[in-house]
Short mmCIF file of C-alpha atoms in Angstrom, two decimals:
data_model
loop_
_atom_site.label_atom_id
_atom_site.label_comp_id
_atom_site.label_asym_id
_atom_site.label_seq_id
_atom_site.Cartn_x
_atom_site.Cartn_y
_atom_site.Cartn_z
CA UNK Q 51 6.02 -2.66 -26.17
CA UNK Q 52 5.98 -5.95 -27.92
CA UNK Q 53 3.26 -5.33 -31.31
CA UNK Q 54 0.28 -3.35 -31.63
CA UNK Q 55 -2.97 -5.21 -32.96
CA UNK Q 56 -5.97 -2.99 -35.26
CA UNK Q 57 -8.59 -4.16 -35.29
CA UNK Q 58 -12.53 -2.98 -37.06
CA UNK Q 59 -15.66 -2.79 -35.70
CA UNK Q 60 -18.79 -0.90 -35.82
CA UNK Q 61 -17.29 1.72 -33.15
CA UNK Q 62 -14.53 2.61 -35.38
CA UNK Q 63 -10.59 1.15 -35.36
CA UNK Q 64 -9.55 -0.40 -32.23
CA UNK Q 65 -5.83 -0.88 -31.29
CA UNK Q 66 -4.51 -2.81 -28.73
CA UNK Q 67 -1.02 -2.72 -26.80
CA UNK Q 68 -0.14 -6.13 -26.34
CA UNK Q 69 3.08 -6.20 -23.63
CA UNK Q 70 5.77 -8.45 -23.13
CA UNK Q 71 5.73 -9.47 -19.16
CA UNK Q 72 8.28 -8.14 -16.84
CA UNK Q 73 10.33 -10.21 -14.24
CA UNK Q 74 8.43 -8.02 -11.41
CA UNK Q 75 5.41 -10.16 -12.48
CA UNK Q 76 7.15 -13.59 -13.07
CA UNK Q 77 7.59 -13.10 -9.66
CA UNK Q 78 4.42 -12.03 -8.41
CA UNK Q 79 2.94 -15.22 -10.15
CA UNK Q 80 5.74 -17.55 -8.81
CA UNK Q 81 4.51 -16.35 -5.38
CA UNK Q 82 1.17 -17.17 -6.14
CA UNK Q 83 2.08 -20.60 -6.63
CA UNK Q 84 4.59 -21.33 -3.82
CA UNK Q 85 5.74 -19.83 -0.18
CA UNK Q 86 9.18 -21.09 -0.64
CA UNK Q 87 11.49 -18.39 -1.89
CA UNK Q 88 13.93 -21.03 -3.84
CA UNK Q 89 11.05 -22.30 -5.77
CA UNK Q 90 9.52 -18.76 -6.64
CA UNK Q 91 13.28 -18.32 -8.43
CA UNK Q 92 13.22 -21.32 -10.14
CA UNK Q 93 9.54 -20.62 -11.44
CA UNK Q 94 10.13 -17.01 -12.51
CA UNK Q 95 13.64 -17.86 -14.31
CA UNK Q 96 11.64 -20.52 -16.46
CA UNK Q 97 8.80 -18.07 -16.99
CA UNK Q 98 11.11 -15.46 -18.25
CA UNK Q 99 13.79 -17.52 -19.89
CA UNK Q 100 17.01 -16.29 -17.93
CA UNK Q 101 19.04 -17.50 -15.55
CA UNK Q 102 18.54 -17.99 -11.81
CA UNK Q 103 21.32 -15.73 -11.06
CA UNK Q 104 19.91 -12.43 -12.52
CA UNK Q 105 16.27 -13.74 -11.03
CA UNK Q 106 17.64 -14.51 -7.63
CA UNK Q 107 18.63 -10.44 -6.31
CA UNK Q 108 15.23 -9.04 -7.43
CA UNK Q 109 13.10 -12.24 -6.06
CA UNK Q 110 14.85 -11.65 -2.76
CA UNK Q 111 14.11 -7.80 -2.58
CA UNK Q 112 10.34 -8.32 -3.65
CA UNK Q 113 9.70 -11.36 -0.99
CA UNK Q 114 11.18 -8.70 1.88
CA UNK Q 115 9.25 -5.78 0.97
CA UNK Q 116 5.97 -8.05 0.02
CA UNK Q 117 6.32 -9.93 3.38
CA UNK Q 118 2.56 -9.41 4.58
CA UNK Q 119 0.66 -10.94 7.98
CA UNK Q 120 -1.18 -13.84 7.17
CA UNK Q 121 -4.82 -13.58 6.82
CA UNK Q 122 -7.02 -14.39 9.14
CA UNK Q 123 -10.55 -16.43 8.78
CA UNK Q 124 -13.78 -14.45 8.57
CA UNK Q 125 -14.44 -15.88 12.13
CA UNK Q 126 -11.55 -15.24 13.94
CA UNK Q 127 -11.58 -11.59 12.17
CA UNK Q 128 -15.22 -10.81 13.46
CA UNK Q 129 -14.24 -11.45 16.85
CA UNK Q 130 -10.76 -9.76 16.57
CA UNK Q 131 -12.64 -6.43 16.55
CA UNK Q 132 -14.54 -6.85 19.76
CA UNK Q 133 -18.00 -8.02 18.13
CA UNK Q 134 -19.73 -10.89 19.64
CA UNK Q 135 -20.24 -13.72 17.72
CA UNK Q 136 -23.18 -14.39 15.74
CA UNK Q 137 -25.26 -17.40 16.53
CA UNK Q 138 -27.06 -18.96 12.88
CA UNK Q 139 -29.48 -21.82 13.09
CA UNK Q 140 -30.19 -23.48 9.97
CA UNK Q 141 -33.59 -25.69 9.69
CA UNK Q 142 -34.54 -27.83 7.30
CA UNK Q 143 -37.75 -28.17 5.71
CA UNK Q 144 -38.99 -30.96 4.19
CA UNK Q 145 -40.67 -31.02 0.87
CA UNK Q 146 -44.20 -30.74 0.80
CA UNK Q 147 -46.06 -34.33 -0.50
CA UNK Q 148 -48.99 -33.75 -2.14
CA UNK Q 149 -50.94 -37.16 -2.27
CA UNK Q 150 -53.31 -37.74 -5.80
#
């Protein structure tokens, strides 16, 4: 726990836990960002300020274990669980001119 901030309003006193992050979620945001496991590493040492040695053992474990299928498109996913697929026609109407 990094601080504790009070603060006042009409409710009464307020306090909130402000955290420092943990490496676990350096990581998780350095996947966000890239696929390549090097480069999530690199990102998550910077974030956290420590060397890419004591990133490197925990990145690896966490890119195993959070190695998940890719998604598929909303399309391909419809039709992946047997339904037919839906026909939409789209028309355009054109704006009605009223002469003066």
């Amino acid at each position: 726990m990094l601080a504790k901030k009070k603060t006042q309003n009409r409710y009464g006193q307020r306090v909130t836990r402000v955290d420092a992050p943990t490496l676990e979620e350096a990581i998780a945001a350095a996947q966000g960002l890239t696929d390549d496991v090097e480069g999530q590493i690199e990102i998550a040492s910077q974030l956290m300020g420590m060397p890419e040695d004591e990133v490197r053992p925990v990145a690896l474990k966490l890119s195993a274990r959070s190695a998940q299928p890719e998604r598929l498109p909303i399309a391909d996913r419809v039709l992946a669980r047997g339904e037919a697929s839906k026909v939409v026609v789209v028309e355009r109407r054109r704006p009605r001119i009223v002469a003066r």
